CSV table of C-alpha atoms in Angstrom, one decimal:
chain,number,residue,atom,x,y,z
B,1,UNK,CA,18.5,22.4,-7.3
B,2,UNK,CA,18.6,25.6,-9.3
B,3,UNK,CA,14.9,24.9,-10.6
B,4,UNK,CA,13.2,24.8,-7.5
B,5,UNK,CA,10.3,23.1,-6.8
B,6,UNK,CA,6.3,23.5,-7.6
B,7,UNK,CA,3.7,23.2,-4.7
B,8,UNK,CA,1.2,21.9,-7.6
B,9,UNK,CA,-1.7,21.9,-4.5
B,10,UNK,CA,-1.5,24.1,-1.9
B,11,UNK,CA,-4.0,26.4,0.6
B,12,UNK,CA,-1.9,29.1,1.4
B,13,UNK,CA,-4.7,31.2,1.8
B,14,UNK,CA,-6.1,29.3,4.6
B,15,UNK,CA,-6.4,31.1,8.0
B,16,UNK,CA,-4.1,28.6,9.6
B,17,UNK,CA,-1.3,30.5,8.2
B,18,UNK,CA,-3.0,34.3,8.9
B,19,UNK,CA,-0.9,34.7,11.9
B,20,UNK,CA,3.1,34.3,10.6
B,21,UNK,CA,2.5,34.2,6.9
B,22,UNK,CA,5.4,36.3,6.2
B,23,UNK,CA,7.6,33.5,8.1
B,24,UNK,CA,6.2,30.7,6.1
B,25,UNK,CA,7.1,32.7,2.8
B,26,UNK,CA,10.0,33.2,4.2
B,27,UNK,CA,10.9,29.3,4.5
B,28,UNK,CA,8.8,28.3,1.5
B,29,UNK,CA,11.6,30.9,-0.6
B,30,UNK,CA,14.5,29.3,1.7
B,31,UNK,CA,13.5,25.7,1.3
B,32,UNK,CA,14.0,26.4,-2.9
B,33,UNK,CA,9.7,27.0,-3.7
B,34,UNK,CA,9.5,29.0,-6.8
B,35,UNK,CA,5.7,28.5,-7.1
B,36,UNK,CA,2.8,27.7,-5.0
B,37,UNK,CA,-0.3,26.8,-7.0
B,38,UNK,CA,-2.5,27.8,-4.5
B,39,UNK,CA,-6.4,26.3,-4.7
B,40,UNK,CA,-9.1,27.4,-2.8
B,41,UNK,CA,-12.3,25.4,-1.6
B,42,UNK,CA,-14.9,28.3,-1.3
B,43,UNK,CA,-16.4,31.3,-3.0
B,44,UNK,CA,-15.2,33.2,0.2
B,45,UNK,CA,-11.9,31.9,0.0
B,46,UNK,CA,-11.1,33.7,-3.7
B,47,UNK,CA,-10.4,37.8,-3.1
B,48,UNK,CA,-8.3,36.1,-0.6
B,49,UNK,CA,-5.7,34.0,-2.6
B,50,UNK,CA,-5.7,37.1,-5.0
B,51,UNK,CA,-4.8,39.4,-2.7
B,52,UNK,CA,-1.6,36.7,-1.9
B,53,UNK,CA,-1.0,37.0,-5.9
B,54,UNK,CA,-0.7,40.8,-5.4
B,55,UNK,CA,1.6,40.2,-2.8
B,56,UNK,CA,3.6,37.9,-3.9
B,57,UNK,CA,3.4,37.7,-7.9
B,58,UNK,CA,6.6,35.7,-8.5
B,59,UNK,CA,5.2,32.8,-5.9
B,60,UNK,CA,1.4,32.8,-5.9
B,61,UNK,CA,-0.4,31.0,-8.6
B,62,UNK,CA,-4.3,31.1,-7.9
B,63,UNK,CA,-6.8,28.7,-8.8
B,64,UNK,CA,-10.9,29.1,-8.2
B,65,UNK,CA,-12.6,25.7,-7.0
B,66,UNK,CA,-15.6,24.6,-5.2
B,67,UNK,CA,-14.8,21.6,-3.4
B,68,UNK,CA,-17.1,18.6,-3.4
B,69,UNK,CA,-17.0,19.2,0.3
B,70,UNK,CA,-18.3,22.8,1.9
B,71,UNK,CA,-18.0,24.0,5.4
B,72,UNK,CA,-14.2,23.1,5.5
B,73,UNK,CA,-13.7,25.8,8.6
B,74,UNK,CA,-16.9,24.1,10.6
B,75,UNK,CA,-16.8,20.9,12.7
B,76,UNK,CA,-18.8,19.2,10.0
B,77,UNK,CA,-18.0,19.1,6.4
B,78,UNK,CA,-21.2,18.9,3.9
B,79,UNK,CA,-21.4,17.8,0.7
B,80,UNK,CA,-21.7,20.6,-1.8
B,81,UNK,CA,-25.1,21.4,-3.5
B,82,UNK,CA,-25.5,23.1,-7.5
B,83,UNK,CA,-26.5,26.1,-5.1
B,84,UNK,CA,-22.7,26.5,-3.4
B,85,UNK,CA,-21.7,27.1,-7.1
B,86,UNK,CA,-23.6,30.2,-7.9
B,87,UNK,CA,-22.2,32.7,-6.4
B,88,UNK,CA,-18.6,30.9,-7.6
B,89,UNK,CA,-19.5,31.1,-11.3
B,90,UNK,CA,-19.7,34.5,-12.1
B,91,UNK,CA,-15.9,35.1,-10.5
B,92,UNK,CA,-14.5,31.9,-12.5
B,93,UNK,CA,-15.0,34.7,-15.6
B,94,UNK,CA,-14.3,37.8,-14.1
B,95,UNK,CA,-10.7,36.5,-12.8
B,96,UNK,CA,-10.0,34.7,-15.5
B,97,UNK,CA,-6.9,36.4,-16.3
B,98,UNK,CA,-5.4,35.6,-13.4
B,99,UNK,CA,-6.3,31.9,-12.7
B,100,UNK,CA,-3.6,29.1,-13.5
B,101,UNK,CA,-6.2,26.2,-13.1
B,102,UNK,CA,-9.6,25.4,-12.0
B,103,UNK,CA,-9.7,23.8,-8.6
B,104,UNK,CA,-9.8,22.6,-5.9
B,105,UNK,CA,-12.6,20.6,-7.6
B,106,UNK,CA,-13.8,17.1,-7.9
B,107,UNK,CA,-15.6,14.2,-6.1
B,108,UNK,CA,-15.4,12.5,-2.5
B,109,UNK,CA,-17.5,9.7,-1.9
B,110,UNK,CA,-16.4,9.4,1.6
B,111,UNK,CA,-19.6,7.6,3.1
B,112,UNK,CA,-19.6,9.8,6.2
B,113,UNK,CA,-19.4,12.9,3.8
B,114,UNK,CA,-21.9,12.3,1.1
B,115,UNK,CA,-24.2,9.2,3.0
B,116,UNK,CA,-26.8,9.4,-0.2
B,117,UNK,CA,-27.0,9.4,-3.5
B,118,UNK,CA,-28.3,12.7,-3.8
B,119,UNK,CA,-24.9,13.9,-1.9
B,120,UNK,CA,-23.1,11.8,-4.8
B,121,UNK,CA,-25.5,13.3,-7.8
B,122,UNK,CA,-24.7,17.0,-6.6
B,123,UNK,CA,-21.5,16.7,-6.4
B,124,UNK,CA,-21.2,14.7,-9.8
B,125,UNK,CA,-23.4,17.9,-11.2
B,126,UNK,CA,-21.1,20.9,-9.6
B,127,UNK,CA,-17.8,18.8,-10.9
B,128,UNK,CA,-19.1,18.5,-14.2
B,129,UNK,CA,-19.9,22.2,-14.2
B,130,UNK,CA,-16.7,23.1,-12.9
B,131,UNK,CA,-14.6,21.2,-15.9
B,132,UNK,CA,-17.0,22.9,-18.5
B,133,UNK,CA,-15.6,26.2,-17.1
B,134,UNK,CA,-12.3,24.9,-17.2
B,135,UNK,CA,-13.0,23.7,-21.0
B,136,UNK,CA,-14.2,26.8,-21.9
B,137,UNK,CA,-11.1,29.3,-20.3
B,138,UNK,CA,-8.6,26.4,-21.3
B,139,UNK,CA,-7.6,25.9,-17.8
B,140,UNK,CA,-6.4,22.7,-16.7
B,141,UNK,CA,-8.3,21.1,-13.5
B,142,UNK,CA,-6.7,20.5,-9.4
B,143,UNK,CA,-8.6,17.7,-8.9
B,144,UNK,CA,-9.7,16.0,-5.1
B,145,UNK,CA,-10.8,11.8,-5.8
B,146,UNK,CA,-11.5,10.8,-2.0
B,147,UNK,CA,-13.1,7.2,-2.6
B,148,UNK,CA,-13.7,8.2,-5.7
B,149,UNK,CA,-11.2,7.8,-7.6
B,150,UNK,CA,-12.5,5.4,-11.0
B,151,UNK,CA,-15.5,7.7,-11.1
B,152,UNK,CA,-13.1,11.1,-11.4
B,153,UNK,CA,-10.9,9.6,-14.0
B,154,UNK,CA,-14.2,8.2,-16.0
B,155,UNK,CA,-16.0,11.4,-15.8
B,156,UNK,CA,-12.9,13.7,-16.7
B,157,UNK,CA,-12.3,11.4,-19.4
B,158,UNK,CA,-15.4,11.5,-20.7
B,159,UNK,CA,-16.0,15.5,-20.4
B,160,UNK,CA,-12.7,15.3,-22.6
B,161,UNK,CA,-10.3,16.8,-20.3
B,162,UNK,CA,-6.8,16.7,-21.4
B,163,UNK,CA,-5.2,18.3,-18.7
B,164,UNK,CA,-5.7,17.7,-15.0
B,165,UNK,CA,-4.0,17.2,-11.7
B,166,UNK,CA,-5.3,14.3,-9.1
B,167,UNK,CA,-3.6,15.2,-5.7
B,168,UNK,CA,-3.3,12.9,-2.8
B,169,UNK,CA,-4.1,10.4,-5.1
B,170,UNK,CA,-4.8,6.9,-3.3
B,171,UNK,CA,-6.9,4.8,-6.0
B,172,UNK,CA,-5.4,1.3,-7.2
B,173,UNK,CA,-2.1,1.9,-9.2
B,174,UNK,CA,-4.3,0.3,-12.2
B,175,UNK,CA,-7.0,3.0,-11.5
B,176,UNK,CA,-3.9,5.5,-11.8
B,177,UNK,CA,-2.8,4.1,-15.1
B,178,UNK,CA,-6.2,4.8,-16.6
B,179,UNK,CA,-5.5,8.3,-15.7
B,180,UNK,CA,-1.6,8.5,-17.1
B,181,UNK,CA,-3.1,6.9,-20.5
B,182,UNK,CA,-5.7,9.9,-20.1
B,183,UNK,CA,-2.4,12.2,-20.2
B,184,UNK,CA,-3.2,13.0,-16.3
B,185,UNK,CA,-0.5,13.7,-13.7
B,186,UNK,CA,-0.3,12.9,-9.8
B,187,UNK,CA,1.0,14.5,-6.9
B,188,UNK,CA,2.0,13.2,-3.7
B,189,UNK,CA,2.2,15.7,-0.3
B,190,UNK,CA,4.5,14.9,2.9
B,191,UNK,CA,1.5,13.0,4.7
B,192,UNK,CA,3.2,9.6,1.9
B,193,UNK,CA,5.9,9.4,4.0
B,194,UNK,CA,3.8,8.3,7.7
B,195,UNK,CA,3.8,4.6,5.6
B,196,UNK,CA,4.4,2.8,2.8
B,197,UNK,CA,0.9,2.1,1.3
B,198,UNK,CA,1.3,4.3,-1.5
B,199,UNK,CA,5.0,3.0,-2.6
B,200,UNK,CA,3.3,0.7,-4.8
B,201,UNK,CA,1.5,3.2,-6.7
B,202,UNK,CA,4.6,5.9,-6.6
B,203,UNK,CA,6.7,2.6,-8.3
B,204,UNK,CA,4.3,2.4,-10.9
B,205,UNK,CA,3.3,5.6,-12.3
B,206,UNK,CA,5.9,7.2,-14.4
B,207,UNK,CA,7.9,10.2,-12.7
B,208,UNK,CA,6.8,12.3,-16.2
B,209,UNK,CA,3.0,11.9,-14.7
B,210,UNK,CA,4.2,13.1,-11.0
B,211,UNK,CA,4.2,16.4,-9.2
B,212,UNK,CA,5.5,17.5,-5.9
B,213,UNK,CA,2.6,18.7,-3.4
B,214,UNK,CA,1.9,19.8,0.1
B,215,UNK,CA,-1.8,20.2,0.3
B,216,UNK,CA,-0.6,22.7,3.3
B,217,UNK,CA,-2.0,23.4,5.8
B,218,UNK,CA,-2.8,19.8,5.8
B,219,UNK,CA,-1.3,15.8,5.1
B,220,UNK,CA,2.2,16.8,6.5
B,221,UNK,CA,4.5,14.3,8.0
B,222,UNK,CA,2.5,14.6,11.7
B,223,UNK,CA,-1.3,15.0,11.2
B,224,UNK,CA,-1.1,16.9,14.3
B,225,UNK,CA,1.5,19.8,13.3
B,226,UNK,CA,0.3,22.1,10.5
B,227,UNK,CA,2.3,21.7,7.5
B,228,UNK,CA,3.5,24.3,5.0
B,229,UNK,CA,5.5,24.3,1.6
B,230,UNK,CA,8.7,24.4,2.5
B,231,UNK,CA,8.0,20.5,3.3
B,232,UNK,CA,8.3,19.8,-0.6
B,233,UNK,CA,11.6,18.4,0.2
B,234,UNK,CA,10.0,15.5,2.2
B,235,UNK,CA,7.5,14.4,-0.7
B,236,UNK,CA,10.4,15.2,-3.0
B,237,UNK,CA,13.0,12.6,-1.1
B,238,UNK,CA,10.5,9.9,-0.6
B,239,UNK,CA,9.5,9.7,-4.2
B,240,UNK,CA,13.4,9.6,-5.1
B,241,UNK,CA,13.8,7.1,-2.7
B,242,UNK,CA,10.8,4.7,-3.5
B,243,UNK,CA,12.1,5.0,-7.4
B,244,UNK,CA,15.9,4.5,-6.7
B,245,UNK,CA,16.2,7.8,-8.1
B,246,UNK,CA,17.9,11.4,-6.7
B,247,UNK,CA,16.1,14.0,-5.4
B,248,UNK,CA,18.1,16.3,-8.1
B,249,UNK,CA,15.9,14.1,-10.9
B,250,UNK,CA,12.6,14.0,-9.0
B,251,UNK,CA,12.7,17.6,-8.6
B,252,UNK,CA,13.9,19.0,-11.7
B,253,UNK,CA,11.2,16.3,-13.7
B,254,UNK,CA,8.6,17.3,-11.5
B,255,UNK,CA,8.9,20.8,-12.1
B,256,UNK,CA,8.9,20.8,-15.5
B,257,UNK,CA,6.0,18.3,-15.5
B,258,UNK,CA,4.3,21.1,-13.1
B,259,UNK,CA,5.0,23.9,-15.5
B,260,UNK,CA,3.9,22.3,-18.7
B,261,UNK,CA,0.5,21.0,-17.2
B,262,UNK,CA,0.1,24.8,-15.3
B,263,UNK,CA,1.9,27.1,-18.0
B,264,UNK,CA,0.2,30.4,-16.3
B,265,UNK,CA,2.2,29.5,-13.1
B,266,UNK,CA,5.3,29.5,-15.0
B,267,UNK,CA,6.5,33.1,-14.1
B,268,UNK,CA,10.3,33.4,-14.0
């Protein structure tokens, strides 16, 4: 698998992995990573994942997002307000040189997360927001759809975004279509393989509209046991086994599918 694979969605600069980052490098090179397009969820999250970049500048592709969801370290996660975006905007611009995407960005309509509509209307006003930036430094977009996934698709369609990534993806397989027409790809992290409600939509959606993902620190195999790239291989396997195809193809197509939707993260 002389490719190697993509992380297309990844939080490697989440302080889960503060304590033995060098290790999980160290398996995320072993297990055959060549890139980790690492999003971030917070203005206070950013000089972090470009200080990984300066570390690591063959691995660490950064992307700037505010997710529809703030106060991701906290007990309780909000929904995000015009106001969380502020202090984001300016550094969107500033760092532009070295972002691959815009992202983690996007909707989640979770009830418990965003019980009214004006929970729904901010976080409909900070996405739109987000994918003019995106439009106007010709980034594509890393893109969260949490019970939301028709309304993400309509809206990026109708901002006229070409290019964009839905991770974790669990709408209706004809929801998804709307997106592949759209020219949109998918990606699926370890947490697919706990049971089989997503084999339907893997089936359907064509593998040159997929990406590999591990959303690490989170959605791994056990939802008690952090998770971290090098567990690719296990999003990687279960896709090639739910298509009747070999890992060898799922990889190598995923990869490219990665790199031609995030050509800045395309280093080697």
């Amino acid at each position: 698998m002389e490719c190697g694979f993509v992380d297309c969605h990844c939080h490697i600069s989440a302080c889960e992995f503060e304590e033995d980052l060098e290790d999980v490098i160290q398996r995320t090179r072993e297990a055959g990573v060549k890139t980790l397009v690492a999003v971030t969820e917070e203005v206070t999250e950013f000089n972090r994942v470009l200080q990984l970049q300066e570390r690591y500048p063959d691995l660490v592709a950064p992307c700037f997002g505010i997710h529809p969801l703030q106060g991701g370290g906290g007990p309780e996660p909000r929904s995000v307000t015009p106001q969380d975006l502020d202090a984001a905007l300016p550094l969107f611009y500033k760092h532009r040189e070295h972002l691959v995407a815009i992202g983690e960005i996007g909707l989640d309509f979770t009830p418990w997360c965003a019980p009214t509509q004006q929970d729904r209307d901010d976080q409909m006003t900070v996405f739109i927001k987000q994918l003019n930036v995106a439009k106007e430094l010709d980034l594509p977009v890393n893109v969260h759809s949490r019970s939301a996934a028709k309304v993400t698709i309509e809206t990026m369609r109708e901002q006229g975004i070409s290019r964009a990534l839905l991770h974790n993806f669990a709408g209706k397989p004809s929801v998804a279509l709307e997106g592949v027409k759209a020219g949109y790809h998918f990606s699926f992290p370890p947490a697919v393989c706990r049971n089989q409600q997503r084999d339907k939509l893997i089936r359907q959606v064509p593998l040159e509209h997929i990406c590999l993902e591990t959303d690490s620190p989170a959605l791994g195999l056990n939802q008690h046991v952090r998770n971290e790239p090098a567990n690719i291989i296990l999003s990687c396997q279960y896709i090639a086994d739910v298509k009747g195809l070999s890992p060898q193809t799922v990889q190598l197509v995923t990869a490219q599918n990665a790199y031609r939707l995030f050509p800045r993260a395309d280093r080697h």
